[in-house]
Amino acid sequence: RRRKTIMEEHMYAFSTRRLALVSGLALALGFMGAATVQADELDDITKAGVIKVGIFEDFPPFSSAGTDLKSQGYDIDVINALAKALNVTPELTGITGQNRIPSLTEHKLNLLVSVGVSDERKKVVAFTAPYAPYSIDVMGPKALAVKGPADLAGKSVAVNRGTLEDTSVTEVAPEGTDIQRFNDYNGVISAFLSGQVQLMVVGNDVGAAVLAKQPSIEPESKFQLLNSPSAMAINKGEDRLLAKIDEALAAMKKDGTLDAISKKWLFIPLPPEL
């Protein structure tokens, strides 16, 4: 009977220790799981009080340097309104067509603006609701006979390397098209205005705003490659941040903020489809 009692005590002690160990492990895992669920980019932005945004610095009228050297334009006004809605300060970083997606996925930035939505990009980043009208046109002087992609053969075309414009014209350009790629939009526009290339591929609004200052060239849109309203891009999996931004954009559409920004910088009302 004494042996049985001792054995029972050992079994009871072992069971108690095992239960405590399992309970402790479950509790620890629970805390870890909760931390994983709760810790996301929206929390990081709110805690820091700053949202890091990548912008094209030479992309008028969406963003460019004003006379005071501060960034101004459609995107800048939208970013400021968005930051106000999130109760944070915007931190702007200049990016290029080549490095903007990596800068986002490597978490150097929280947000990109003026991003064309494509199936390929959807595999890498998440997109907000559209916030700005945007189309991509092949533009050239009125005297140059170009009506469609087939007419690009034998012509020289300037485009910003690594952008949606680059992808769009590359897909339709026939053999014999001289596509010259530049690292920024200033390079594209300068090449066209200097006669280095015959055509350029840019957003129709940007092209119209810049080329309107060159009446002797009589610039015009030859044909449209893509009608793609601009969206913002964030890292995939950041559902709370995406919902918060979409909520802010919806409020800006409803109260007329986006319409006012469109009229100010693009000289057109915000299209109803946005």
Short mmCIF file of C-alpha atoms in Angstrom, two decimals:
data_model
loop_
_atom_site.label_atom_id
_atom_site.label_comp_id
_atom_site.label_asym_id
_atom_site.label_seq_id
_atom_site.Cartn_x
_atom_site.Cartn_y
_atom_site.Cartn_z
CA ARG A 1 0.00 0.00 0.00
CA ARG A 2 2.91 2.34 0.78
CA ARG A 3 4.44 1.66 -2.67
CA LYS A 4 1.10 2.38 -4.37
CA THR A 5 0.78 5.67 -2.56
CA ILE A 6 4.27 6.80 -3.58
CA MET A 7 3.62 5.79 -7.21
CA GLU A 8 0.35 7.67 -7.23
CA GLU A 9 2.09 10.74 -5.85
CA HIS A 10 4.74 10.56 -8.58
CA MET A 11 2.10 10.17 -11.29
CA TYR A 12 0.12 13.09 -9.87
CA ALA A 13 3.23 15.30 -9.73
CA PHE A 14 4.19 14.36 -13.28
CA SER A 15 0.70 15.10 -14.58
CA THR A 16 0.65 18.43 -12.77
CA ARG A 17 4.02 19.45 -14.19
CA ARG A 18 3.01 18.41 -17.70
CA LEU A 19 -0.25 20.36 -17.45
CA ALA A 20 1.62 23.44 -16.27
CA LEU A 21 4.14 23.11 -19.09
CA VAL A 22 1.45 22.70 -21.74
CA SER A 23 -0.56 25.59 -20.31
CA GLY A 24 2.51 27.82 -20.20
CA LEU A 25 3.44 26.94 -23.77
CA ALA A 26 -0.10 27.60 -24.98
CA LEU A 27 -0.14 30.94 -23.19
CA ALA A 28 3.20 31.92 -24.72
CA LEU A 29 2.06 30.94 -28.19
CA GLY A 30 -1.13 32.89 -27.64
CA PHE A 31 0.83 36.02 -26.80
CA MET A 32 3.06 35.51 -29.83
CA GLY A 33 0.07 34.99 -32.08
CA ALA A 34 -1.65 38.09 -30.75
CA ALA A 35 1.48 40.15 -31.31
CA THR A 36 1.77 38.83 -34.86
CA VAL A 37 -1.85 39.68 -35.64
CA GLN A 38 -1.72 43.13 -34.07
CA ALA A 39 1.65 44.33 -35.35
CA ASP A 40 1.22 45.70 -38.88
CA GLU A 41 2.20 48.66 -41.01
CA LEU A 42 -0.74 50.83 -39.99
CA ASP A 43 0.33 50.47 -36.37
CA ASP A 44 3.92 51.34 -37.32
CA ILE A 45 2.81 54.44 -39.23
CA THR A 46 0.54 55.59 -36.41
CA LYS A 47 3.23 55.01 -33.79
CA ALA A 48 5.88 56.88 -35.79
CA GLY A 49 3.46 59.66 -36.73
CA VAL A 50 4.88 59.56 -40.26
CA ILE A 51 3.85 57.96 -43.56
CA LYS A 52 6.71 57.48 -46.03
CA VAL A 53 5.59 58.09 -49.61
CA GLY A 54 7.48 57.58 -52.86
CA ILE A 55 6.87 60.21 -55.55
CA PHE A 56 8.19 61.04 -59.02
CA GLU A 57 9.91 64.38 -58.52
CA ASP A 58 9.70 65.46 -62.16
CA PHE A 59 6.15 64.42 -63.05
CA PRO A 60 4.10 67.61 -63.55
CA PRO A 61 1.29 68.26 -62.91
CA PHE A 62 1.27 65.33 -60.45
CA SER A 63 4.49 66.30 -58.69
CA SER A 64 7.33 68.68 -59.40
CA ALA A 65 9.37 71.35 -57.67
CA GLY A 66 7.73 74.75 -57.28
CA THR A 67 9.48 78.11 -57.32
CA ASP A 68 10.21 77.60 -53.62
CA LEU A 69 11.76 74.21 -54.49
CA LYS A 70 9.06 72.42 -52.51
CA SER A 71 7.14 69.57 -54.15
CA GLN A 72 3.75 70.54 -55.54
CA GLY A 73 1.06 68.99 -57.72
CA TYR A 74 -1.94 66.69 -57.80
CA ASP A 75 -0.19 63.88 -55.92
CA ILE A 76 1.23 66.22 -53.29
CA ASP A 77 -2.21 67.67 -52.48
CA VAL A 78 -3.69 64.16 -52.26
CA ILE A 79 -0.84 62.95 -50.04
CA ASN A 80 -1.29 65.90 -47.69
CA ALA A 81 -5.05 65.27 -47.46
CA LEU A 82 -4.46 61.57 -46.85
CA ALA A 83 -1.86 62.23 -44.15
CA LYS A 84 -4.28 64.60 -42.44
CA ALA A 85 -6.97 61.90 -42.48
CA LEU A 86 -4.50 59.45 -40.91
CA ASN A 87 -3.33 62.12 -38.44
CA VAL A 88 0.32 61.69 -39.47
CA THR A 89 2.99 63.71 -41.27
CA PRO A 90 3.93 62.84 -44.87
CA GLU A 91 7.59 62.15 -45.63
CA LEU A 92 8.25 62.39 -49.39
CA THR A 93 11.01 60.44 -51.12
CA GLY A 94 11.96 60.79 -54.78
CA ILE A 95 11.90 57.52 -56.71
CA THR A 96 12.37 56.31 -60.29
CA GLY A 97 10.44 53.86 -62.42
CA GLN A 98 13.07 51.22 -61.69
CA ASN A 99 13.42 51.47 -57.93
CA ARG A 100 9.96 52.39 -56.69
CA ILE A 101 8.49 48.87 -56.37
CA PRO A 102 11.64 47.49 -54.65
CA SER A 103 11.66 50.51 -52.30
CA LEU A 104 8.13 49.56 -51.24
CA THR A 105 8.63 45.80 -50.91
CA GLU A 106 11.85 46.35 -48.96
CA HIS A 107 9.81 48.52 -46.54
CA LYS A 108 11.81 51.68 -47.19
CA LEU A 109 8.45 53.26 -48.05
CA ASN A 110 4.87 52.75 -46.88
CA LEU A 111 3.11 54.01 -49.98
CA LEU A 112 3.57 54.76 -53.69
CA VAL A 113 1.42 57.17 -55.70
CA SER A 114 0.75 57.42 -59.44
CA VAL A 115 0.97 53.69 -59.98
CA GLY A 116 -0.69 52.10 -63.00
CA VAL A 117 -2.60 48.94 -62.12
CA SER A 118 -1.56 45.78 -63.98
CA ASP A 119 -1.95 42.04 -63.42
CA GLU A 120 1.82 41.66 -63.19
CA ARG A 121 2.09 44.28 -60.44
CA LYS A 122 -0.84 42.77 -58.55
CA LYS A 123 1.38 39.75 -57.91
CA VAL A 124 3.81 41.95 -55.97
CA VAL A 125 1.86 44.83 -54.39
CA ALA A 126 -1.69 45.69 -53.31
CA PHE A 127 -3.60 48.57 -54.91
CA THR A 128 -5.94 51.13 -53.40
CA ALA A 129 -9.04 52.43 -55.15
CA PRO A 130 -8.18 54.73 -58.11
CA TYR A 131 -7.75 58.38 -57.17
CA ALA A 132 -6.67 60.20 -60.36
CA PRO A 133 -7.51 60.04 -64.08
CA TYR A 134 -4.64 58.88 -66.22
CA SER A 135 -4.10 57.68 -69.77
CA ILE A 136 -0.98 56.89 -71.76
CA ASP A 137 -0.63 58.42 -75.22
CA VAL A 138 1.88 58.38 -78.02
CA MET A 139 2.44 62.08 -78.68
CA GLY A 140 4.15 63.86 -81.53
CA PRO A 141 4.06 66.91 -83.81
CA LYS A 142 0.97 67.40 -85.95
CA ALA A 143 3.03 67.17 -89.14
CA LEU A 144 4.14 63.61 -88.38
CA ALA A 145 1.76 60.99 -89.80
CA VAL A 146 1.15 58.43 -87.05
CA LYS A 147 -2.26 56.88 -86.43
CA GLY A 148 -1.55 53.57 -84.71
CA PRO A 149 1.11 51.11 -83.53
CA ALA A 150 2.00 49.98 -87.07
CA ASP A 151 3.12 53.53 -87.88
CA LEU A 152 5.81 53.39 -85.20
CA ALA A 153 8.04 51.27 -87.44
CA GLY A 154 11.08 53.31 -88.41
CA LYS A 155 10.23 56.02 -85.85
CA SER A 156 12.16 56.99 -82.71
CA VAL A 157 10.18 57.03 -79.47
CA ALA A 158 11.20 58.33 -76.03
CA VAL A 159 9.88 56.65 -72.88
CA ASN A 160 10.64 56.58 -69.14
CA ARG A 161 12.46 53.33 -68.42
CA GLY A 162 10.66 50.72 -66.31
CA THR A 163 7.28 52.49 -66.22
CA LEU A 164 3.86 51.42 -67.44
CA GLU A 165 4.47 53.65 -70.47
CA ASP A 166 7.56 51.59 -71.27
CA THR A 167 5.67 48.31 -70.93
CA SER A 168 2.71 49.54 -72.98
CA VAL A 169 4.65 50.80 -75.99
CA THR A 170 7.04 47.82 -75.95
CA GLU A 171 4.08 45.44 -76.21
CA VAL A 172 2.67 47.04 -79.38
CA ALA A 173 5.71 48.49 -81.16
CA PRO A 174 6.50 46.66 -84.41
CA GLU A 175 9.96 45.57 -85.44
CA GLY A 176 12.05 48.53 -86.49
CA THR A 177 10.76 50.91 -83.80
CA ASP A 178 13.61 52.79 -82.12
CA ILE A 179 12.53 52.92 -78.46
CA GLN A 180 14.89 55.15 -76.49
CA ARG A 181 14.57 54.76 -72.73
CA PHE A 182 15.41 57.52 -70.26
CA ASN A 183 15.71 57.49 -66.47
CA ASP A 184 13.12 60.20 -65.83
CA TYR A 185 10.37 62.24 -67.49
CA ASN A 186 12.57 65.31 -67.91
CA GLY A 187 14.85 63.20 -70.11
CA VAL A 188 11.89 62.00 -72.18
CA ILE A 189 10.48 65.50 -72.73
CA SER A 190 13.88 67.07 -73.39
CA ALA A 191 14.70 64.41 -76.00
CA PHE A 192 11.43 65.13 -77.79
CA LEU A 193 11.66 68.92 -77.67
CA SER A 194 15.28 68.88 -78.87
CA GLY A 195 14.43 66.67 -81.85
CA GLN A 196 16.49 63.73 -80.56
CA VAL A 197 13.35 61.59 -80.99
CA GLN A 198 10.24 61.99 -83.13
CA LEU A 199 7.66 60.80 -80.59
CA MET A 200 7.26 60.37 -76.86
CA VAL A 201 5.07 58.21 -74.67
CA VAL A 202 3.72 60.00 -71.60
CA GLY A 203 0.53 60.57 -69.72
CA ASN A 204 -1.72 62.67 -71.94
CA ASP A 205 -2.22 65.29 -69.23
CA VAL A 206 1.52 65.66 -68.63
CA GLY A 207 2.22 65.83 -72.33
CA ALA A 208 -0.48 68.40 -72.95
CA ALA A 209 0.68 70.61 -70.09
CA VAL A 210 4.31 70.58 -71.20
CA LEU A 211 3.83 70.70 -74.95
CA ALA A 212 1.25 73.48 -74.79
CA LYS A 213 4.26 75.74 -74.25
CA GLN A 214 5.65 74.70 -77.65
CA PRO A 215 3.01 75.94 -80.16
CA SER A 216 5.44 75.81 -83.09
CA ILE A 217 5.61 72.02 -82.77
CA GLU A 218 1.81 71.73 -82.68
CA PRO A 219 1.96 68.67 -80.43
CA GLU A 220 -0.95 66.25 -80.33
CA SER A 221 -1.93 62.80 -79.15
CA LYS A 222 -1.45 60.35 -82.01
CA PHE A 223 -3.17 57.41 -80.35
CA GLN A 224 -3.89 56.10 -76.87
CA LEU A 225 -2.05 53.08 -75.53
CA LEU A 226 -3.90 52.69 -72.27
CA ASN A 227 -6.60 54.29 -70.16
CA SER A 228 -5.52 53.49 -66.63
CA PRO A 229 -6.67 55.64 -63.68
CA SER A 230 -3.86 55.98 -61.17
CA ALA A 231 -3.94 54.13 -57.86
CA MET A 232 -1.70 53.99 -54.83
CA ALA A 233 0.31 50.89 -53.99
CA ILE A 234 1.13 49.36 -50.59
CA ASN A 235 2.67 46.07 -49.54
CA LYS A 236 0.51 42.97 -49.86
CA GLY A 237 -1.07 41.67 -46.66
CA GLU A 238 -1.52 45.12 -45.11
CA ASP A 239 -5.32 44.88 -45.10
CA ARG A 240 -5.92 47.40 -42.31
CA LEU A 241 -3.77 50.05 -43.99
CA LEU A 242 -5.49 49.41 -47.33
CA ALA A 243 -8.94 49.76 -45.76
CA LYS A 244 -7.91 52.99 -44.01
CA ILE A 245 -6.56 54.57 -47.21
CA ASP A 246 -9.60 53.53 -49.25
CA GLU A 247 -11.84 54.98 -46.56
CA ALA A 248 -9.96 58.29 -46.72
CA LEU A 249 -10.10 58.38 -50.54
CA ALA A 250 -13.84 57.67 -50.51
CA ALA A 251 -14.33 60.59 -48.11
CA MET A 252 -12.26 62.88 -50.39
CA LYS A 253 -14.44 61.93 -53.35
CA LYS A 254 -17.64 62.48 -51.40
CA ASP A 255 -16.72 65.89 -49.97
CA GLY A 256 -15.32 67.22 -53.27
CA THR A 257 -11.66 67.32 -52.24
CA LEU A 258 -10.48 65.15 -55.15
CA ASP A 259 -12.66 67.05 -57.62
CA ALA A 260 -11.11 70.34 -56.50
CA ILE A 261 -7.60 68.90 -56.82
CA SER A 262 -8.38 67.59 -60.32
CA LYS A 263 -9.68 70.99 -61.45
CA LYS A 264 -6.67 72.75 -59.92
CA TRP A 265 -3.97 70.61 -61.54
CA LEU A 266 -5.55 68.80 -64.50
CA PHE A 267 -8.10 71.48 -65.43
CA ILE A 268 -10.87 68.87 -65.63
CA PRO A 269 -13.48 67.65 -63.14
CA LEU A 270 -12.85 64.30 -61.54
CA PRO A 271 -14.35 61.71 -63.95
CA PRO A 272 -17.59 60.12 -62.66
CA GLU A 273 -16.15 56.61 -62.99
CA LEU A 274 -13.59 57.38 -60.29
#
